[in-house]
mmCIF file of C-alpha atoms in Angstrom:
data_model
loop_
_atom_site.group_PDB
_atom_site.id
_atom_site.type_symbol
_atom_site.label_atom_id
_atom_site.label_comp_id
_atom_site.label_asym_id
_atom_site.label_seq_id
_atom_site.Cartn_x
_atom_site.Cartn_y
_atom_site.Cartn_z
ATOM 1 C CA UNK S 1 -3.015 10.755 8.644
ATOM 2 C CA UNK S 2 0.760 9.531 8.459
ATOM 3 C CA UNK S 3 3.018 12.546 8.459
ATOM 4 C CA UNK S 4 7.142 12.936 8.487
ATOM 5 C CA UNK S 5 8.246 16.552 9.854
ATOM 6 C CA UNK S 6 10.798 18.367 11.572
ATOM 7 C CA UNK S 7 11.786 19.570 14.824
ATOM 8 C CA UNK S 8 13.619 22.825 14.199
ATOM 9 C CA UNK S 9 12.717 25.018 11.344
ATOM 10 C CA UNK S 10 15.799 27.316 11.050
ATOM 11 C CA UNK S 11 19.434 26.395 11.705
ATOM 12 C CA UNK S 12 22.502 28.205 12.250
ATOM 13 C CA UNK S 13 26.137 26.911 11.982
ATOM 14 C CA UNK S 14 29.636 28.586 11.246
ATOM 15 C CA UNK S 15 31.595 27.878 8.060
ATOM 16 C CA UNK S 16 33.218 24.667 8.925
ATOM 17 C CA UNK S 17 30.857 23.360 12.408
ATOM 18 C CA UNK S 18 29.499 19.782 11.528
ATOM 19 C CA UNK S 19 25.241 20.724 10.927
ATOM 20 C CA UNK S 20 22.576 18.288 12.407
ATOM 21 C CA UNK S 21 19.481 18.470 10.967
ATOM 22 C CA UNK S 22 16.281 16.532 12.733
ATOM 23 C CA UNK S 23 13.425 14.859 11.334
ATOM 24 C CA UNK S 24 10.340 12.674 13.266
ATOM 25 C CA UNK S 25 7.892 10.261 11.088
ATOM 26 C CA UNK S 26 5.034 9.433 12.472
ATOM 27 C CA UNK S 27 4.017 6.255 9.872
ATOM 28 C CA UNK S 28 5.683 2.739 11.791
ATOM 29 C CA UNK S 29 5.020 0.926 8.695
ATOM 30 C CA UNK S 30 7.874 3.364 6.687
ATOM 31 C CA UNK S 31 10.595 1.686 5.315
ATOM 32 C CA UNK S 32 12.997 3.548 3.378
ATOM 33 C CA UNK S 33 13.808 7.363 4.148
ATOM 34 C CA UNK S 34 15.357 9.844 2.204
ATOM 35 C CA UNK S 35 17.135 13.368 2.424
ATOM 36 C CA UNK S 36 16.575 16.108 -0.427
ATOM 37 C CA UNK S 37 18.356 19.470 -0.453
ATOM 38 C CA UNK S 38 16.314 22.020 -1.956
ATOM 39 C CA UNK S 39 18.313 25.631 -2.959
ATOM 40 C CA UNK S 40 16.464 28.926 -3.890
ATOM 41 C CA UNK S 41 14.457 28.725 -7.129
ATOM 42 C CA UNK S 42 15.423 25.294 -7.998
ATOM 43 C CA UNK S 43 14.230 21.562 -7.277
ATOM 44 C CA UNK S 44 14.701 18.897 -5.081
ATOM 45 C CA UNK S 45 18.233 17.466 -5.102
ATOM 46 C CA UNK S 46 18.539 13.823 -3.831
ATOM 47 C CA UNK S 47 21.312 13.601 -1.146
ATOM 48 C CA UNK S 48 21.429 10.644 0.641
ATOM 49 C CA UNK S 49 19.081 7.444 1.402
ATOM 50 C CA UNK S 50 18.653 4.878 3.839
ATOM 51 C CA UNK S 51 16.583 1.480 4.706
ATOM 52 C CA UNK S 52 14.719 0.583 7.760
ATOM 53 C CA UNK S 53 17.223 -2.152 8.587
ATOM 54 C CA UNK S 54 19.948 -0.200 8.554
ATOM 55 C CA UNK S 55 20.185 2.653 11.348
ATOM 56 C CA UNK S 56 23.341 4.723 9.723
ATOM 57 C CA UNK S 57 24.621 5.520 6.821
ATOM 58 C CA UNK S 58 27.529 7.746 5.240
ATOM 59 C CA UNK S 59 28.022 9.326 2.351
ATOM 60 C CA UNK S 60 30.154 12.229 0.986
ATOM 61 C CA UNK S 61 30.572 14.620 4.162
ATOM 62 C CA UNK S 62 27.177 13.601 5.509
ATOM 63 C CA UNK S 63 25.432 10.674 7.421
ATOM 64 C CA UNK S 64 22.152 9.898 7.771
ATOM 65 C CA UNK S 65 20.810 8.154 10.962
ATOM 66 C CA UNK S 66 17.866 6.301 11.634
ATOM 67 C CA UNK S 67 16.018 5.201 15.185
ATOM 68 C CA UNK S 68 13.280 3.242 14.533
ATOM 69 C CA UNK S 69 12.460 2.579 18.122
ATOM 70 C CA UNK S 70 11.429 6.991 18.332
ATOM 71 C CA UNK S 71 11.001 7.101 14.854
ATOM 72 C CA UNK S 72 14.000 9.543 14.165
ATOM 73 C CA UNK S 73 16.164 10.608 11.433
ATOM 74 C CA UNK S 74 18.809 12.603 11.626
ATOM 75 C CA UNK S 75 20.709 14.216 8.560
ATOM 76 C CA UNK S 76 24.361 15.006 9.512
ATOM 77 C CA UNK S 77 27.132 17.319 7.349
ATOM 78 C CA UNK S 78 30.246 17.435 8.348
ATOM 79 C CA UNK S 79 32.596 20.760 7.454
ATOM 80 C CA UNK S 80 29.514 22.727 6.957
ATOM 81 C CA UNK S 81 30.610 25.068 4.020
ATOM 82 C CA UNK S 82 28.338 28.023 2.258
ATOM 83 C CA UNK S 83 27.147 26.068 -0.361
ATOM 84 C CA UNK S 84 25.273 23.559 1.706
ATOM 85 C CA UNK S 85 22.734 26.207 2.881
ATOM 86 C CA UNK S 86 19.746 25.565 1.336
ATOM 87 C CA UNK S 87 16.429 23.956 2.753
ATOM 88 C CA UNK S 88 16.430 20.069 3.488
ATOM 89 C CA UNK S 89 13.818 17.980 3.916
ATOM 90 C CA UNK S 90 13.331 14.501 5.023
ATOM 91 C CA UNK S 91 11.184 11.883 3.182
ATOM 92 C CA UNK S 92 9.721 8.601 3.546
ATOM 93 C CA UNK S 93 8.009 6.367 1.255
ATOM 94 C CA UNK S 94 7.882 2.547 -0.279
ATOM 95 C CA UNK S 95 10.124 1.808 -2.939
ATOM 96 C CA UNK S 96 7.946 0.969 -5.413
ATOM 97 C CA UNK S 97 8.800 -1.930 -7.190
ATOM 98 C CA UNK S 98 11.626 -2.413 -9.450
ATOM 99 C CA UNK S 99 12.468 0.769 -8.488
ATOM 100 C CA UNK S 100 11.528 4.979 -8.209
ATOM 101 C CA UNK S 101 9.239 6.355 -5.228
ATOM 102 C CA UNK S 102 6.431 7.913 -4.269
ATOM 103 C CA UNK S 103 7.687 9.857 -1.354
ATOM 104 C CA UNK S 104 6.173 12.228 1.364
ATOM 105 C CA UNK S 105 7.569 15.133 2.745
ATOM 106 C CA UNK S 106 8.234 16.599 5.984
ATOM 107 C CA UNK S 107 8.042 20.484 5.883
ATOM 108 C CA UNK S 108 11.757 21.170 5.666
ATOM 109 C CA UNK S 109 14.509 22.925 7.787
ATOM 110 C CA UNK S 110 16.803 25.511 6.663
ATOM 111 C CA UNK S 111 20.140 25.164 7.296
ATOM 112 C CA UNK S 112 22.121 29.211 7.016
ATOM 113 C CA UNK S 113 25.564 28.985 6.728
ATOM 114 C CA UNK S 114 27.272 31.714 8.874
ATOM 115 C CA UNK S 115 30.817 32.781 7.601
ATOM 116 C CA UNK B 1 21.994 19.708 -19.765
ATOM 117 C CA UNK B 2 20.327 16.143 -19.778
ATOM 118 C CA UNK B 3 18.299 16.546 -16.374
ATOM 119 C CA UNK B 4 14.056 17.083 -16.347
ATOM 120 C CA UNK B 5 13.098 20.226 -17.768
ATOM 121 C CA UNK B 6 10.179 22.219 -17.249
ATOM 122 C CA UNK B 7 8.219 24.547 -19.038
ATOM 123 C CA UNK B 8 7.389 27.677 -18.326
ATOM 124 C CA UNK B 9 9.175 27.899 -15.436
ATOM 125 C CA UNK B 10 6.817 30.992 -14.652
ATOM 126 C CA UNK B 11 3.301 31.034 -15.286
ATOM 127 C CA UNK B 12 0.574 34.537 -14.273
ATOM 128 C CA UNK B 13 -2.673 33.563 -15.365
ATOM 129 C CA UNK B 14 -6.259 35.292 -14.089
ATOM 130 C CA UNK B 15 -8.789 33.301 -12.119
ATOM 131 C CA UNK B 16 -10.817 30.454 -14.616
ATOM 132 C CA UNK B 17 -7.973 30.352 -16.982
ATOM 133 C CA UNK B 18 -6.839 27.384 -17.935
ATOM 134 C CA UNK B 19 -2.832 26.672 -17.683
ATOM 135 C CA UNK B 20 -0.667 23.544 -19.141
ATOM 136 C CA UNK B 21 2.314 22.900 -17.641
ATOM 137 C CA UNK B 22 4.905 20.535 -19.750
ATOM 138 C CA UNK B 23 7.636 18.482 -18.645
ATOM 139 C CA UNK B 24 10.485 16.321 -20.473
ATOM 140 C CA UNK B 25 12.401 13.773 -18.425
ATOM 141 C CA UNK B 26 15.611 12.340 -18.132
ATOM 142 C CA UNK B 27 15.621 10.534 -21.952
ATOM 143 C CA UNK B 28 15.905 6.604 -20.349
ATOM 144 C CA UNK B 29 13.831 7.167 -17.675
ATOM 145 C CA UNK B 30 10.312 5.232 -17.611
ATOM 146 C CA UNK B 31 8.903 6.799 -14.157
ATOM 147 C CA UNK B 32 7.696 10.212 -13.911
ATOM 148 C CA UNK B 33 6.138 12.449 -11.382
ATOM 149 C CA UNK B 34 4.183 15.360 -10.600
ATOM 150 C CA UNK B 35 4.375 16.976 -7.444
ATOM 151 C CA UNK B 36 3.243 20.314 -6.011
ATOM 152 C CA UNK B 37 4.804 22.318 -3.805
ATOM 153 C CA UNK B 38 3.936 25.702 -1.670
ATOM 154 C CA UNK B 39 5.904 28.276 0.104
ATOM 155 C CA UNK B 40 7.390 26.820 3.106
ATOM 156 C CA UNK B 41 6.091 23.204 2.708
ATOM 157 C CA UNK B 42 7.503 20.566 1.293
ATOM 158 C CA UNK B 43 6.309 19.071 -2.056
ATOM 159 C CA UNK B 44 3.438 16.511 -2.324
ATOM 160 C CA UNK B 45 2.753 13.914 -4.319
ATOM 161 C CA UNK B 46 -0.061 14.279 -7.362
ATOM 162 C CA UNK B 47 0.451 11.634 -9.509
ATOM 163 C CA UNK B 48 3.131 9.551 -11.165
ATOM 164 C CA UNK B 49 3.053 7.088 -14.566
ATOM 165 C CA UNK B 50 5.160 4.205 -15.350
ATOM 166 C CA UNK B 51 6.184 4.904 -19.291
ATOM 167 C CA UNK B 52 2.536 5.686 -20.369
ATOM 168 C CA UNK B 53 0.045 4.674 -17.844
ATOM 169 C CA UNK B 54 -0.398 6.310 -15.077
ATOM 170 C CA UNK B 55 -0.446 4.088 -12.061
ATOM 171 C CA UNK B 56 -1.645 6.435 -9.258
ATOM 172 C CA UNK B 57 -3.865 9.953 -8.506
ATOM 173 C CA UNK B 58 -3.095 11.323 -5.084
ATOM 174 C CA UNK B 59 -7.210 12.935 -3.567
ATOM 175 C CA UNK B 60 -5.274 16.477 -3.934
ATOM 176 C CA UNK B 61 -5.889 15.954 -7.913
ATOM 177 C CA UNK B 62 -8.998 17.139 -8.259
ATOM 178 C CA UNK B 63 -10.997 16.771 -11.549
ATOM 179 C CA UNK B 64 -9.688 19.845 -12.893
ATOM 180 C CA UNK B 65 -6.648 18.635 -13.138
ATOM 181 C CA UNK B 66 -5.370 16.088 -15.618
ATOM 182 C CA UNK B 67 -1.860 15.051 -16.094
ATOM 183 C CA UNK B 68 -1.007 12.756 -19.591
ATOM 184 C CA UNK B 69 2.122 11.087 -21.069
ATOM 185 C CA UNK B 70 1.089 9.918 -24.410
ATOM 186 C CA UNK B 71 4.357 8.558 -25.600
ATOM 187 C CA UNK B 72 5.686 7.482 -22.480
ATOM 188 C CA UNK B 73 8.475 10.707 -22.707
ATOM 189 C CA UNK B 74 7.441 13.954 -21.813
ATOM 190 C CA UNK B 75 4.258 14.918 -19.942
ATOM 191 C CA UNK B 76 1.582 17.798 -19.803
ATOM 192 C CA UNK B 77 -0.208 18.421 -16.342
ATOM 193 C CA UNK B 78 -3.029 20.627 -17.529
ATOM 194 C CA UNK B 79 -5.191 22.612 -14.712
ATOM 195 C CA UNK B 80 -8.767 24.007 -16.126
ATOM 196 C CA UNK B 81 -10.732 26.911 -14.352
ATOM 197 C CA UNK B 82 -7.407 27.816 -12.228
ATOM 198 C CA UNK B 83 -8.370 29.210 -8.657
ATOM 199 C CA UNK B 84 -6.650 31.130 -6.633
ATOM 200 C CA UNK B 85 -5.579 27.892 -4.359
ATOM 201 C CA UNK B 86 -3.948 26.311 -7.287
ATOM 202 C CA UNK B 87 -0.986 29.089 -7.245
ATOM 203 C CA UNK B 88 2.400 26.753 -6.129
ATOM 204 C CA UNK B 89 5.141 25.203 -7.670
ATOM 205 C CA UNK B 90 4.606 22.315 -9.933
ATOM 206 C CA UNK B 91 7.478 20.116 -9.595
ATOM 207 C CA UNK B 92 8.238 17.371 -12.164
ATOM 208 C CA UNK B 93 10.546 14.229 -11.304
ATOM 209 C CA UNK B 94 11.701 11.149 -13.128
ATOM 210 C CA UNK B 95 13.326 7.708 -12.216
ATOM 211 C CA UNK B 96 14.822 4.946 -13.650
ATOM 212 C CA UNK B 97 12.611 1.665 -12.476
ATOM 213 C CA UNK B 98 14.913 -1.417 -12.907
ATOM 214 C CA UNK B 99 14.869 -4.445 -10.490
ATOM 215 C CA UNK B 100 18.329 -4.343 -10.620
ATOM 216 C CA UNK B 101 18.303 -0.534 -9.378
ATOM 217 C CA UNK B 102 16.366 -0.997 -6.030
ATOM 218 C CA UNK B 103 16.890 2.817 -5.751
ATOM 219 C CA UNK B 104 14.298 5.491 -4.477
ATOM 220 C CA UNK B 105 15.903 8.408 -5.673
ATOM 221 C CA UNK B 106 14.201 11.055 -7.984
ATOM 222 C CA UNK B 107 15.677 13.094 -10.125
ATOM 223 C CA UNK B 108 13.655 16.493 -9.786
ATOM 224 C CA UNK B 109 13.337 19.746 -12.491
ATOM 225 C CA UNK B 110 13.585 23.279 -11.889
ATOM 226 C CA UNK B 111 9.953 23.909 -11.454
ATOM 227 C CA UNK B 112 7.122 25.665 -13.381
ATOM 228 C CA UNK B 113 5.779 28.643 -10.670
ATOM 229 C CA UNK B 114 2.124 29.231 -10.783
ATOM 230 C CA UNK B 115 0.265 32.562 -9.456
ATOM 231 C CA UNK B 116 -3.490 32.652 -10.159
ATOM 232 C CA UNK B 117 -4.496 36.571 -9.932
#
């Protein structure tokens, strides 16, 4: 079936390097693609969004492209610092209506934060 | 804290038990979710309910599990005759559906951990 995952399961960076993290969907039809941030013991933590007619968009210290022609997504964090390691994973799903998701996961990549 | 909270957050039970997992979210939220989660993956979707009724099963919710929201607030996921397979992390997550908040974003809990002996 459809599936969303990632290219590199483990990544490195020094306090203060800008992180990219990399995600590939595999579903054409997806239309609205979101990155979660997921810390030891705890849940999910929304960090940024996007639509499929957009192809970048930036938030607080990070930016989240999109290339729909390779069906890529790219999570990016600028000023890496220690308390962004964690585990992140993309997701994709509709947006159901009036609001709220029903999203699927990719299997997550985690970002270590070297000092 | 106002965010979803689960209970227990840890749960040991034997093999055939049956376990109830409960989960209160965010107080104006009408959407809520139940995902499950392993070690290493990410989560996936079981079911979700829009204030009481709840709109869709994902084929990983077998019959022995059932997942309620009688009031439209907080929600029990119950799992009968647990198996070994069932042990994960049972992640609850709410939303706010408005028209006028076109937003996907879930808000998700802490987690209630599961390990089936």
């Amino acid at each position: 079936g459809e599936s969303v995952g990632l290219h590199l399961p483990t990544l490195s960076v020094q306090e203060g390097d800008n992180s990219i993290i990399n995600c590939a969907y595999s579903n054409s039809a997806s239309d609205y693609f979101i990155w979660y941030k997921q810390e030891s013991g705890k849940g999910p933590q929304f960090i940024i969004d996007i639509r499929s007619n957009m192809d970048k968009r930036q938030g607080q210290r990070v930016t989240v492209l999109l290339n729909k022609t390779v069906k890529h997504l790219s999570l990016q964090i600028a000023a890496t610092q220690p308390g962004d390691s964690a585990v992140y994973f993309c997701a994709e799903g509709p947006i159901l209506t009036g609001g709220g998701n029903k999203l699927t996961f990719g299997t997550g990549t985690q970002l270590k934060v070297e000092l | 804290d106002t965010g979803v909270s689960q209970d227990p957050r840890h749960k040991i039970t034997k093999r055939g038990q049956n376990v109830t997992f409960r989960c209160d979210p965010i107080s104006e939220h009408n959407r809520l979710y139940w995902y499950r989660q392993t070690l290493g993956q990410g989560p996936e979707f079981l079911t979700y309910f829009q204030n009481e009724a709840q709109l869709e099963k994902s084929r990983l919710l077998s019959d022995r599990f059932s997942a309620e929201r009688p009031k439209g607030s907080f929600s029990t996921l119950e799992i009968q005759r647990t198996e070994q397979g069932d042990s994960a992390m049972y992640l609850c997550a709410s939303s706010l559906g408005r028209y006028s908040i076109p937003t996907g974003e879930l808000f998700f809990g802490e987690g209630s951990r599961l390990t089936v002996l």
